[in-house]
Short mmCIF file of C-alpha atoms (C1' of nucleotides) in Angstrom, two decimals:
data_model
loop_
_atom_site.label_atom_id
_atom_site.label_comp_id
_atom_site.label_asym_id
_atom_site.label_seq_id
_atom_site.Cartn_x
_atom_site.Cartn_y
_atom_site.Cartn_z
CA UNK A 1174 113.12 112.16 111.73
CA UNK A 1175 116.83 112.17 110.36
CA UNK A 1176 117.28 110.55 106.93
CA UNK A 1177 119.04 107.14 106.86
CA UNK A 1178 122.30 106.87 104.41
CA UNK A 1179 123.67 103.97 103.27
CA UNK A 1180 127.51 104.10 102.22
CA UNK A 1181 129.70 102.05 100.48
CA UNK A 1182 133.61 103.32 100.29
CA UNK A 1183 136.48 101.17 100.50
CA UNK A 1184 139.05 104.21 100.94
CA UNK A 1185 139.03 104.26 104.98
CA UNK A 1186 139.90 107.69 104.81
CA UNK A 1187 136.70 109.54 102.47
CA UNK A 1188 134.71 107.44 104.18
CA UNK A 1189 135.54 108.60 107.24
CA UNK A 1190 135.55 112.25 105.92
CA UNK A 1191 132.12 111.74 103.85
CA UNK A 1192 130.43 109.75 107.13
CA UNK A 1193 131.40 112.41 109.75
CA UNK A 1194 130.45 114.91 107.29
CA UNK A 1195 126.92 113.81 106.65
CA UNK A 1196 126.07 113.07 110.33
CA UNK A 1197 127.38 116.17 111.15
CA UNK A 1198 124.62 117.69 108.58
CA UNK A 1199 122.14 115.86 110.08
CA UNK A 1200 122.03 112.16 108.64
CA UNK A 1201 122.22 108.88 110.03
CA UNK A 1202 124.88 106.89 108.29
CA UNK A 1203 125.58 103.09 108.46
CA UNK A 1204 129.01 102.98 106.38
CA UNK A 1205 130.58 99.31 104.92
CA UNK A 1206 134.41 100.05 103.72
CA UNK A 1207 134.03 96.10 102.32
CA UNK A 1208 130.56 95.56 99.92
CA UNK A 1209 130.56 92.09 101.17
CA UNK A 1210 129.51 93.28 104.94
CA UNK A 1211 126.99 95.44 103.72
CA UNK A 1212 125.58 92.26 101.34
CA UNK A 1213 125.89 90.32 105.12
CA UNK A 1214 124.07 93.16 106.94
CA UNK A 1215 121.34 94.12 104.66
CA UNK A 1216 118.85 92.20 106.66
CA UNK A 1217 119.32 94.22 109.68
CA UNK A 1218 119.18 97.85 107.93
CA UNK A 1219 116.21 99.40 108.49
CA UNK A 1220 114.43 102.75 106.85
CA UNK A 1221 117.76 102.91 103.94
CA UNK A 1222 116.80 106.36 102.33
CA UNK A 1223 119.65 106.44 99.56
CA UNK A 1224 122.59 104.42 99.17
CA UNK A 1225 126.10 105.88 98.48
CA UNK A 1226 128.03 103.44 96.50
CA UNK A 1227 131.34 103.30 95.39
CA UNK A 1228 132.25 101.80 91.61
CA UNK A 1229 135.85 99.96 91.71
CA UNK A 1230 135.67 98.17 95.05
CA UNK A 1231 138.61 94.95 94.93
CA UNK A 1232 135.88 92.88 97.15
CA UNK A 1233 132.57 93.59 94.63
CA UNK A 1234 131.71 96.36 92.10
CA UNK A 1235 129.24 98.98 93.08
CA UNK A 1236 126.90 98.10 90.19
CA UNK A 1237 127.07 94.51 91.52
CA UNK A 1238 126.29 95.74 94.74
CA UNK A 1239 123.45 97.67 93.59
CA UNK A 1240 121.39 95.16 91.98
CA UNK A 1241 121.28 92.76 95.46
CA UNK A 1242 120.40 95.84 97.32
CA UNK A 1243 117.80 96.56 94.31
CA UNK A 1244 116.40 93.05 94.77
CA UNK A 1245 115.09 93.80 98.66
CA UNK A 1246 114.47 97.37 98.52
CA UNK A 1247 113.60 100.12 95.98
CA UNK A 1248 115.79 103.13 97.21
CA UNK A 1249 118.18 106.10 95.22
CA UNK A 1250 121.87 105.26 94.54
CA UNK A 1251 124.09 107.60 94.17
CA UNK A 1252 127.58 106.28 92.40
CA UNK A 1253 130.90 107.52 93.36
CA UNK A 1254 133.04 106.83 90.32
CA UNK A 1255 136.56 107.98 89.40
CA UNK A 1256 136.55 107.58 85.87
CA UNK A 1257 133.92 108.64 83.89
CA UNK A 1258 133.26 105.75 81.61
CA UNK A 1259 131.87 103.93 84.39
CA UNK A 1260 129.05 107.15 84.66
CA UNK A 1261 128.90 106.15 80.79
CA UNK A 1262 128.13 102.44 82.11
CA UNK A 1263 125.77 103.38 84.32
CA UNK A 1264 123.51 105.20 82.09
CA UNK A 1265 123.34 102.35 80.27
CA UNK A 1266 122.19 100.23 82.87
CA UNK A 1267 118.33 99.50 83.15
CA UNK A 1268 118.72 100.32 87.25
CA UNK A 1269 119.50 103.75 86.58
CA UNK A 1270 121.48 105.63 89.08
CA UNK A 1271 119.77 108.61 90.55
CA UNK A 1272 123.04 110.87 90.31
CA UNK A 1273 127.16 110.21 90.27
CA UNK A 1274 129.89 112.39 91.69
CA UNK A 1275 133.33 112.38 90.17
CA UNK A 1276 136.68 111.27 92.75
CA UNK A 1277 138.03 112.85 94.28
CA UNK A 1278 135.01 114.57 95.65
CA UNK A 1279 133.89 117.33 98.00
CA UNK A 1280 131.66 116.70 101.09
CA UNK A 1281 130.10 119.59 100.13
CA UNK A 1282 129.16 118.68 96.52
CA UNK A 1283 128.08 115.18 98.21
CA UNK A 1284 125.82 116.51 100.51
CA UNK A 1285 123.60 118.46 98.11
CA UNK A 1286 123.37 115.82 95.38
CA UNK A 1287 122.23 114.09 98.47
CA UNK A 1288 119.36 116.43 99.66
CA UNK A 1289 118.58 116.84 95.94
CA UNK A 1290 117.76 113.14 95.51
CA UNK A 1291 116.06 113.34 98.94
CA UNK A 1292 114.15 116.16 97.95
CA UNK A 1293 113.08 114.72 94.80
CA UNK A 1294 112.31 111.42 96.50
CA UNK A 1295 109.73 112.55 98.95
CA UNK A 1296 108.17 114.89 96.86
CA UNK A 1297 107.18 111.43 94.65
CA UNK A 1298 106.14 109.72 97.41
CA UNK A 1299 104.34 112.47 98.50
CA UNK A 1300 102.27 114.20 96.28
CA UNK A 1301 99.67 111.71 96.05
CA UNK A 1302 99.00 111.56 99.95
CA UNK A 1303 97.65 114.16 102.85
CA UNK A 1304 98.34 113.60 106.01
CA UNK A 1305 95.10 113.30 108.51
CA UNK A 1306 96.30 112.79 111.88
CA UNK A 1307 97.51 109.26 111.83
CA UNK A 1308 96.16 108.49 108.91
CA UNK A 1309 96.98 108.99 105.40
CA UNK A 1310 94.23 110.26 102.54
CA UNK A 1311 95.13 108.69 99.01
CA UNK A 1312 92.20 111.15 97.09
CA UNK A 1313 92.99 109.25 93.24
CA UNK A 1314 92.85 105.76 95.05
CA UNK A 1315 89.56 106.58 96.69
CA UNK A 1316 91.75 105.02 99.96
CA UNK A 1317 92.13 106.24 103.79
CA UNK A 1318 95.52 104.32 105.18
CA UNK A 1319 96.19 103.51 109.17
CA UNK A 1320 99.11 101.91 110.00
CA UNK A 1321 98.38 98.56 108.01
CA UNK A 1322 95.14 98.85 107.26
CA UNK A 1323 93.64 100.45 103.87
CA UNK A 1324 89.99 101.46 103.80
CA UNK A 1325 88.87 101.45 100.27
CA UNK A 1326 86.13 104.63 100.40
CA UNK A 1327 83.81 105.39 97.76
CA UNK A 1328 83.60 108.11 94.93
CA UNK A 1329 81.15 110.50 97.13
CA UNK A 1330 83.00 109.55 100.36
CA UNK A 1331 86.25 110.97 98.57
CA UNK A 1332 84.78 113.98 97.58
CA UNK A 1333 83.37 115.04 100.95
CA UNK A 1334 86.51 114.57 102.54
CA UNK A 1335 88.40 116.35 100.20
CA UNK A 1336 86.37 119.05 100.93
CA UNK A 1337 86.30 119.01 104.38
CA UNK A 1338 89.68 118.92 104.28
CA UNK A 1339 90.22 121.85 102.04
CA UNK A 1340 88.37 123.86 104.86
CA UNK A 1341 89.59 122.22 107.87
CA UNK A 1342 89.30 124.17 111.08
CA UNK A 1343 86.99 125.97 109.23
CA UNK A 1344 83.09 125.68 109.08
CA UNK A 1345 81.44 124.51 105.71
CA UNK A 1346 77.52 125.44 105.40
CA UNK A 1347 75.77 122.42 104.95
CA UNK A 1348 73.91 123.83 101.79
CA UNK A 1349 77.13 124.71 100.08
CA UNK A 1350 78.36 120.97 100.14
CA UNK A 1351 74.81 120.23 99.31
CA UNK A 1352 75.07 122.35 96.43
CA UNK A 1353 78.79 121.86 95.25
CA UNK A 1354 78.74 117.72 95.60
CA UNK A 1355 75.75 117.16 94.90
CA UNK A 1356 74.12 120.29 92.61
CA UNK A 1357 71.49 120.89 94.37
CA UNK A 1358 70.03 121.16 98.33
CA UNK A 1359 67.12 119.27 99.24
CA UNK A 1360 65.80 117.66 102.80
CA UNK A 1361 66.80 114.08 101.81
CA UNK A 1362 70.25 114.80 100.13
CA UNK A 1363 71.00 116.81 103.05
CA UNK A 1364 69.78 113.30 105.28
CA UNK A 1365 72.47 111.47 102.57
CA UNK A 1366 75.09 114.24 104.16
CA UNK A 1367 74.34 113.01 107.24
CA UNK A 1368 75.14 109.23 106.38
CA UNK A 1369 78.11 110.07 104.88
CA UNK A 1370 79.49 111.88 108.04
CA UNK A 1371 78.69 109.23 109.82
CA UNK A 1372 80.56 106.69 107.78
CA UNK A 1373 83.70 109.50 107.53
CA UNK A 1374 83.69 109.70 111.44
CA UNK A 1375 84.05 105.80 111.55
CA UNK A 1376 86.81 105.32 109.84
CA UNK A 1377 88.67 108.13 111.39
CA UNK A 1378 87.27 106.77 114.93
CA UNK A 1379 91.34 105.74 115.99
CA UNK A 1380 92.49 108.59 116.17
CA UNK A 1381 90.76 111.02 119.40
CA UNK A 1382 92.43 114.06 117.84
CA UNK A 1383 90.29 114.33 114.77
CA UNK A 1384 87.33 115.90 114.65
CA UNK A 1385 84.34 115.95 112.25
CA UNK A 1386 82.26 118.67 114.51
CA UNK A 1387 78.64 119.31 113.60
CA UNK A 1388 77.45 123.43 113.69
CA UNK A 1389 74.16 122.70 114.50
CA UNK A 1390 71.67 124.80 111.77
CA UNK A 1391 74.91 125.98 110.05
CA UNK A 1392 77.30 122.97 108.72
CA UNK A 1393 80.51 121.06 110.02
CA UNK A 1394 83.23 122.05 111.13
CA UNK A 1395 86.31 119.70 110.55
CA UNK A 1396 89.68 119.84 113.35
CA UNK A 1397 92.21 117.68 111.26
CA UNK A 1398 95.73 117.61 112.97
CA UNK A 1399 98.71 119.11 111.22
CA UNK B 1305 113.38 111.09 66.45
CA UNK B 1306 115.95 113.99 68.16
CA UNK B 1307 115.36 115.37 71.72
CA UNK B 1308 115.12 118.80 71.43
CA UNK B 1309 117.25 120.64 74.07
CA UNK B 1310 116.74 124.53 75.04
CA UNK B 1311 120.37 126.08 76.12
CA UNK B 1312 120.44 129.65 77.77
CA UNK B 1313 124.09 130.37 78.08
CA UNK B 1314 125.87 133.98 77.57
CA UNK B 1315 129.44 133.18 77.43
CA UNK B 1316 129.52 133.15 73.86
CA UNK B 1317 132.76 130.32 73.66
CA UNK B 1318 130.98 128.12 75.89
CA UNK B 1319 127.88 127.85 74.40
CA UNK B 1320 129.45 127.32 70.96
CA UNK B 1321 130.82 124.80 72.20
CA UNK B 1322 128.19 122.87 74.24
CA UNK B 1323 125.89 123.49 71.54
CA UNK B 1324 128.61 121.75 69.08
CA UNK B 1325 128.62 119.26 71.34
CA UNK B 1326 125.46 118.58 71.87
CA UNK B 1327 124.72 118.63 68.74
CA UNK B 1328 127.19 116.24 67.75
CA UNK B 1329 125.55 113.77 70.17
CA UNK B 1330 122.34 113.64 68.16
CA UNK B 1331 120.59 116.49 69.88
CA UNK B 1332 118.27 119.21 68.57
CA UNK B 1333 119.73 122.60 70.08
CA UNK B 1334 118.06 126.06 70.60
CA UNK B 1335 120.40 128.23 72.10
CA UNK B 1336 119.94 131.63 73.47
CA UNK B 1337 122.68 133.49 74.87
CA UNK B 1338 120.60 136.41 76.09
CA UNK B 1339 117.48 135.19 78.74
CA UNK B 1340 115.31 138.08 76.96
CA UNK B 1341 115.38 136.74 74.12
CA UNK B 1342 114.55 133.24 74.95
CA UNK B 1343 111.76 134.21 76.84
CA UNK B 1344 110.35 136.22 73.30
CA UNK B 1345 110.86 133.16 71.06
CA UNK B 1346 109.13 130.81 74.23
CA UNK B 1347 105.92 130.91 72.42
CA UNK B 1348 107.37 129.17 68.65
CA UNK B 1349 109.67 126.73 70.13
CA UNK B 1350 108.17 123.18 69.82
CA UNK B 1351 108.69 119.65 71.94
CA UNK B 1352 112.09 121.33 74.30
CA UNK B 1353 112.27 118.08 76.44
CA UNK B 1354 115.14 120.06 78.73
CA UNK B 1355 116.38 123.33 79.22
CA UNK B 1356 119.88 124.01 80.02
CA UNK B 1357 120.12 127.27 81.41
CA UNK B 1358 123.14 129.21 83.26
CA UNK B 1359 122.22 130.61 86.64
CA UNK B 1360 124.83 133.99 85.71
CA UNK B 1361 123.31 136.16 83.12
CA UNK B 1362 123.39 139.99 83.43
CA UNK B 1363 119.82 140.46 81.71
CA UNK B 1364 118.05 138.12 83.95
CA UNK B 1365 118.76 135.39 86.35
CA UNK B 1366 118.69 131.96 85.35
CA UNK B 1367 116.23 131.48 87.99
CA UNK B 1368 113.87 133.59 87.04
CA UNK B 1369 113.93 132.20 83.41
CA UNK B 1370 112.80 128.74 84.44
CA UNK B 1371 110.37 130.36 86.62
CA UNK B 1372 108.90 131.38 83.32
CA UNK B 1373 109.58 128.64 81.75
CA UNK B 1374 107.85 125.98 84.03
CA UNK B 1375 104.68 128.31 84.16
CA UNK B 1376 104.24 127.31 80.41
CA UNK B 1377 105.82 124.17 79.90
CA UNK B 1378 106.55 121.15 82.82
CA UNK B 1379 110.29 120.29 81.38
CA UNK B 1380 113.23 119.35 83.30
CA UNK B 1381 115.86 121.87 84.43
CA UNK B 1382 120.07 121.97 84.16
CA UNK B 1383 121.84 124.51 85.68
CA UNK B 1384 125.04 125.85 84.92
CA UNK B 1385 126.75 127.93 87.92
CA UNK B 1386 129.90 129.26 89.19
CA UNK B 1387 128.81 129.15 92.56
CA UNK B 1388 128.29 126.34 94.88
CA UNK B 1389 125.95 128.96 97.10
CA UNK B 1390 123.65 128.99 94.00
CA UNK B 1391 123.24 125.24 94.02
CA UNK B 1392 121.98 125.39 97.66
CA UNK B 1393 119.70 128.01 96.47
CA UNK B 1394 118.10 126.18 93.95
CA UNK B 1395 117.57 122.82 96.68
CA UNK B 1396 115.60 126.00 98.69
CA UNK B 1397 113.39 126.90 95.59
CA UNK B 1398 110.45 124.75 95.29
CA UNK B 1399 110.88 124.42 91.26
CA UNK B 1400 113.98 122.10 92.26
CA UNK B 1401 116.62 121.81 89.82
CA UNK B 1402 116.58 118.03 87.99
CA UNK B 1403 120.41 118.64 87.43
CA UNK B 1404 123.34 120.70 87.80
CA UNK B 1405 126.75 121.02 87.31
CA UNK B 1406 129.79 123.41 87.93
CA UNK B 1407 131.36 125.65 85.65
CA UNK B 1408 134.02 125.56 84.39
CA UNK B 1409 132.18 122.55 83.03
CA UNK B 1410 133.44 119.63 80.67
CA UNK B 1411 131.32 119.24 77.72
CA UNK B 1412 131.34 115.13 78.45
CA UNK B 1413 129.84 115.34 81.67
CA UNK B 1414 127.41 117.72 80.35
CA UNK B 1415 126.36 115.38 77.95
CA UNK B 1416 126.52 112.34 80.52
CA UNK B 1417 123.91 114.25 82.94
CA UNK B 1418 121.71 115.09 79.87
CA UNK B 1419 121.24 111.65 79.14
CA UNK B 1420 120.78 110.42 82.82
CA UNK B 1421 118.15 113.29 83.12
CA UNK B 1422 116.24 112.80 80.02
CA UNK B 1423 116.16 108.68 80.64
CA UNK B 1424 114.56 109.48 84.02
CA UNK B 1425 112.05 111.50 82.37
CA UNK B 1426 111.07 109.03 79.42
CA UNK B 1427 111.37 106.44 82.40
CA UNK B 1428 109.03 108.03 84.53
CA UNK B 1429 106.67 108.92 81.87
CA UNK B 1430 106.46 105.30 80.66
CA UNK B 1431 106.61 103.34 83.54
CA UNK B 1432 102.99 102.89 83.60
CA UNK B 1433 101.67 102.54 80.43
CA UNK B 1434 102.34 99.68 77.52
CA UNK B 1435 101.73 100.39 73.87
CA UNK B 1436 99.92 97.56 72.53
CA UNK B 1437 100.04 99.09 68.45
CA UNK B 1438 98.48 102.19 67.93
CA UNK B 1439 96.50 101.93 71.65
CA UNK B 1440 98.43 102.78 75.56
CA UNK B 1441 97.49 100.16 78.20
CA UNK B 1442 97.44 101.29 81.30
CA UNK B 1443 96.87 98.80 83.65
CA UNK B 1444 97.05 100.76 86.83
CA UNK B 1445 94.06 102.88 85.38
CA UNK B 1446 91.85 100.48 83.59
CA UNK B 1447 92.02 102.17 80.56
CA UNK B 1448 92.89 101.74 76.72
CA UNK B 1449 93.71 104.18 74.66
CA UNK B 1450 93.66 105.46 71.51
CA UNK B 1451 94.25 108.82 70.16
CA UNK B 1452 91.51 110.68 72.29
CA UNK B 1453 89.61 108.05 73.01
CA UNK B 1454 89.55 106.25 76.90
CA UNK B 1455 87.71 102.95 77.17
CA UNK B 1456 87.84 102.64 80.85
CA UNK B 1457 88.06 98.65 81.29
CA UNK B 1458 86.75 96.58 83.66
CA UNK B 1459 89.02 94.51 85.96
CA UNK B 1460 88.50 91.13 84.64
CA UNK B 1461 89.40 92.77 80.89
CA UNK B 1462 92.39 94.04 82.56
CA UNK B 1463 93.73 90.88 83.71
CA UNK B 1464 93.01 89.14 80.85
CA UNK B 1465 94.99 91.99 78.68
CA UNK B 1466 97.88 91.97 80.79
CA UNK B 1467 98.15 87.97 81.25
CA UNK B 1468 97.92 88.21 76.90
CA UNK B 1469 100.31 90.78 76.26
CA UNK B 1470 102.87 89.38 78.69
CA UNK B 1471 102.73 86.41 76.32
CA UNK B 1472 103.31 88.28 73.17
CA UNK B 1473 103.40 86.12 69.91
CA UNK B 1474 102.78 83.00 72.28
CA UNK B 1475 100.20 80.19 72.53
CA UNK B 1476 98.21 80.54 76.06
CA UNK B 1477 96.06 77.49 76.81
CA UNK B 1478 92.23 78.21 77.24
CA UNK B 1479 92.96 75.81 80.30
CA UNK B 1480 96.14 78.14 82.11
CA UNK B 1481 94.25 81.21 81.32
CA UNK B 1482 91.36 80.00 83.69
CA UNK B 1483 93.03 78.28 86.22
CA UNK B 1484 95.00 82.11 86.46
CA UNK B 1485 92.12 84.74 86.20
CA UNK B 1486 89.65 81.87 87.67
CA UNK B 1487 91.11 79.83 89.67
CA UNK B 1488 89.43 77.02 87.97
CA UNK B 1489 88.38 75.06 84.64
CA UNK B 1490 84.96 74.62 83.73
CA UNK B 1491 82.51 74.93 80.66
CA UNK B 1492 80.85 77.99 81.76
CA UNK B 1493 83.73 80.08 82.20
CA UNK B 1494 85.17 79.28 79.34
CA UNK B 1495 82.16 80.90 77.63
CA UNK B 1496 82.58 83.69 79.80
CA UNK B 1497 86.60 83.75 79.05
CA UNK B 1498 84.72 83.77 75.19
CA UNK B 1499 82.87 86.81 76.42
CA UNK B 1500 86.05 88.28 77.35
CA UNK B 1501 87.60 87.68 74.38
CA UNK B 1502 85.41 89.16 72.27
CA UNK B 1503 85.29 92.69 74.52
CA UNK B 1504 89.16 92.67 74.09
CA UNK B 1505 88.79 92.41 70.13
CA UNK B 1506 85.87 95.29 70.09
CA UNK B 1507 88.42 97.73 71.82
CA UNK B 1508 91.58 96.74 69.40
CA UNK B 1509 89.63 96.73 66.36
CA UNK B 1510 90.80 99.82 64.91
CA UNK B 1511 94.42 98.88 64.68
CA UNK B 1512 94.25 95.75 62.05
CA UNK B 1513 97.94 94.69 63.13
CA UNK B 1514 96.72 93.72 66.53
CA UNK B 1515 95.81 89.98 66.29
CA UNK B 1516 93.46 88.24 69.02
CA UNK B 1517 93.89 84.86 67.49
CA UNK B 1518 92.32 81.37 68.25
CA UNK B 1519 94.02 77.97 68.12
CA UNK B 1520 91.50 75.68 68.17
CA UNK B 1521 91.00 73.33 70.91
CA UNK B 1522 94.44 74.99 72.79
CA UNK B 1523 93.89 78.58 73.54
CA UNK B 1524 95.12 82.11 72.41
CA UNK B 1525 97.80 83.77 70.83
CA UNK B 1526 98.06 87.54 70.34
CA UNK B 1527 100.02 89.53 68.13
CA UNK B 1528 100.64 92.90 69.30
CA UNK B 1529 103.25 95.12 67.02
CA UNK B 1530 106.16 95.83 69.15
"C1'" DA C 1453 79.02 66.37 52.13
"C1'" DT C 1454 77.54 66.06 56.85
"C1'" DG C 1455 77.50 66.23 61.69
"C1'" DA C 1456 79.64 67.34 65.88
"C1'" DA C 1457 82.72 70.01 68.54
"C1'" DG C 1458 84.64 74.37 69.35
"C1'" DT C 1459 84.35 79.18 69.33
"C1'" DG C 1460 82.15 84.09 68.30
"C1'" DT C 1461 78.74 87.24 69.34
"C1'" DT C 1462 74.84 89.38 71.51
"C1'" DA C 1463 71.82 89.83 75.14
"C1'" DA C 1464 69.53 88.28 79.41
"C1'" DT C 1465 70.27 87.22 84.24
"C1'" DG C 1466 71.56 87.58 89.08
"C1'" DG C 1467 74.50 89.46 92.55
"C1'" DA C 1468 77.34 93.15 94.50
"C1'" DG C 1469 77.99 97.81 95.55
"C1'" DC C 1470 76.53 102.41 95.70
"C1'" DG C 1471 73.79 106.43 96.98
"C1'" DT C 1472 69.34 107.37 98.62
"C1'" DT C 1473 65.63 107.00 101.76
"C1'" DA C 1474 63.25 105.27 105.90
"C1'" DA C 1475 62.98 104.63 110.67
"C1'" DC C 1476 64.21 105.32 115.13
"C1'" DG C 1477 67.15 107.67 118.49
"C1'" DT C 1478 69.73 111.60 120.52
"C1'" DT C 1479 70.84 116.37 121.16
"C1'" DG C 1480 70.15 121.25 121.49
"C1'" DT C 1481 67.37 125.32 121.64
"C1'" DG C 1482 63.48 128.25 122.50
"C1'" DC D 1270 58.60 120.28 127.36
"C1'" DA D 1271 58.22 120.24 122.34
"C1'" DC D 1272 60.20 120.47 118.14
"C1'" DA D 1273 63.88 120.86 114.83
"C1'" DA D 1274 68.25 119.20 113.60
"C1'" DC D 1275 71.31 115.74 113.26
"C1'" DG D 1276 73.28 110.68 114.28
"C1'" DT D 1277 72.97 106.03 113.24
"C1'" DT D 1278 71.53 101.80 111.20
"C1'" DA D 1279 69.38 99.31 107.75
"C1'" DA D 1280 66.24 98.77 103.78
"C1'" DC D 1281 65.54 99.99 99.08
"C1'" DG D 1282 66.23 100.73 94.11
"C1'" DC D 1283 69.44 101.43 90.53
"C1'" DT D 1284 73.67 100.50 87.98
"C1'" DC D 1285 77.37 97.76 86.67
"C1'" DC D 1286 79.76 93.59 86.37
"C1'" DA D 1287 80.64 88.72 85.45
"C1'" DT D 1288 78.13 84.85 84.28
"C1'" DT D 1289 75.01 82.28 81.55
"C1'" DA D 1290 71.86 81.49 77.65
"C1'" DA D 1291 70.85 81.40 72.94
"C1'" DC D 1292 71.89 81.50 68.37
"C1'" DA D 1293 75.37 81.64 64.73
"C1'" DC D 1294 79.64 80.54 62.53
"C1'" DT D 1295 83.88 77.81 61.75
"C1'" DT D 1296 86.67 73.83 61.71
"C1'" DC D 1297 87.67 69.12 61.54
"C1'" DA D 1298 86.89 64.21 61.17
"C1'" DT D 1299 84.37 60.65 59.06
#
DNA sequence: ATGAAGTGTTAATGGAGCGTTAACGTTGTG
DNA sequence: CACAACGTTAACGCTCCATTAACACTTCAT
C-alpha cells in the first residue's frame, strides 16, 4: 500500500519537481498550487498520510491552512518555509509541525524528512497492536478489533492469547499454560483452558485462515496468518 | 529548570561554538569531542534529555555511540553529518534518528530543531496525564498518583475528576453534575454523587492545597494548584 | 437557641462480570 | 466398542462497583 501525500506549493515549478519526485519514489501525491482548492477538496481526500505545506502562499498561509486540515484529520505536516523566522513561528505554535525544510530545497532532502516522519508515524500507531489475520490484538486494552467491531476480552482471555501468539505455528503443552497462567495444573483448571479456547476461537470465527488447533494429549497448536 | 543537552562533536571550532550557542539559549551542555570518552563519563551524567552527536568521528561512529547510549538511557537523537548517504542510513537503522541536519550546519537551525525535538518529547510525555498539585491524573489509566503511590480509580471517580478539574476554580451545580455523569436528578444519586465526593477527597488528602469545596445548596468548586 | 435542610462519612446491599465448575456432547485412539 | 480427551454451553460462587441506608455534622433561617 503506497503512502498518500498531501502537498501544498504555489511555485508551479517545485511542485511539479517535488510531485514527480515523490511518485517516482513510490508515493501517491494529490498536489493544490492554490490552498483554497485543497480547503474545497478536503472532503474528497481519502487515507492523507502527511501533508506538505508551504508557509507564504498570496491565497492563505500554510499555518492557516494547517489548522482547517487539523480540524478533520490528525495527520504530520511538514512546513516548507523560506525564511527561518517562520520555523521560529512554528515552534511556537501549539499544532506543532512534525519537521520544516528550508527553500530552496532538494527532492532529496524532502523525501527523507518524509519517510522519517512516516517512519516515526507508524511505529506510534503501531506498537500497541499485532496483527492476527484480519484482525487486530490491542494486548494493554484487553481488545480484539475486526473491521468496525471491538471485542472487549477479559484479563485471562488476554493472557492466553498473548501466549498463543508468542508461539504461533508452534505447539504449547497444555500443562505449561496451565502452569505459567495459572501457577499450577489441575483437572478443572485445565477444563477452564478449555472454555477459554472456546471463547478465543469465537471471536476469531471470521476469519477461515486462523487456526486455534487442538494436539490431542499434548496442547494447541495456534496457525495465525502473517 | 535547564534541559540538559549531551553534544558529541570532534571538530573542535564547531563544537565551541554550538556549545556557546547552546548555551546561550538557556541550555545545560556536556560536550565530548572524543565518542570514548563520552561513553566513560555515561555512567555520572544526570537528566541528558537529547544527545547531539556527529555521525564522523575517527574513534567511533556516531552510530555506534547512540547504540550505547539508547541501551542505557531512552533519549532522543540529533545527528550531525556530512553525508546525505548517512541520513538514509540512519532511516534503515531501527534506533531512527528524531532529528538531523547537514553540516556545514548553522548554529540557528540547530537550535530551532532542538527545540522542535525536545517540545515533541515533553508533548508526548504529557499528553496523557494532568497534574492536579502534587498528584498525575491519568484519565486514560484510571489512576492517581502520587510519588509511588497508584490508586487505580474506578470509572465513575474518573468522570467525576475529569468533569471537576475541567472546571478549575469554578462553581459546578450538584444538579449539571448529575444530569452529566447520570443522566438524571434525583435524591438518591445525589447521595451517591456525596459518596463520590468523599472518595475523591480521601485520594487528594495529602496535598492540603487541593480544595474539594461545597457551596451549599449549589454544588462544587475545586481548587487544584495550577 | 432550636429545628430543619443540606451535606459528610461509613458501611450494607444488590447487580454485573469474571473465572471456575458442572453437564452433556463430540472426537480420536487403542 | 469403550474410554479418555476435549468442545461447548450454562450454572455457580466470588469480587467489585455503584447505590442506598444510617448516623453524624454543618449551616441557615426563624
Amino acid at each position: 500500500m503506497r503512502n498518500h501525500i498531501l502537498l501544498v506549493e504555489d511555485d508551479l515549478d517545485l511542485g511539479l519537481v517535488l510531485k514527480q519526485y515523490l511518485q517516482f519514489s513510490g508515493f501517491e501525491v494529490t498536489w493544490f498550487s492554490n490552498p483554497l482548492e485543497a480547503v474545497e477538496n478536503l472532503a474528497t481526500l481519502e487515507n492523507i498520510q502527511l501533508a506538505i505545506i508551504d508557509v507564504m502562499m498570496p491565497e492563505m498561509n500554510g499555518f492557516d491552512l494547517s489548522k482547517i486540515i487539523s480540524e478533520r484529520s490528525k495527520i504530520p505536516f511538514l512546513f516548507l518555509t523560506a525564511k527561518v523566522q517562520s520555523i521560529d513561528r512554528i515552534l511556537g505554535l501549539k499544532l506543532g509541525a512534525d519537521d520544516y525544510i528550508a527553500k530552496p530545497c532538494e527532492p532529496e532532502e524532502l523525501l527523507l524528512r518524509v519517510k522519517n516522519i512516516l517512519k516515526r508515524e507508524q511505529k506510534s500507531e503501531l506498537s500497541q497492536s499485532v496483527a492476527i489475520g484480519k484482525y487486530s490484538f490491542l494486548p494493554s486494552q484487553y481488545q480484539i478489533v475486526f473491521n468496525d467491531k471491538t471485542y472487549t476480552i477479559t484479563e485471562k482471555e488476554t493472557e492466553l492469547l498473548i501466549l498463543l501468539s508468542q508461539n504461533n505455528h508452534k505447539v504449547v503443552n497444555r500443562k505449561e499454560i496451565l502452569e505459567k497462567l495459572w501457577g499450577e495444573n489441575d483437572y478443572f483448571l485445565g477444563r477452564s483452558l478449555d472454555v477459554f479456547m472456546t471463547r478465543l476461537r469465537k471471536y476469531f470465527k471470521e476469519d477461515e485462515r486462523i487456526k486455534f488447533d487442538s494436539v490431542r494429549g499434548i496442547g494447541f497448536k495456534v496457525e495465525f496468518p502473517e
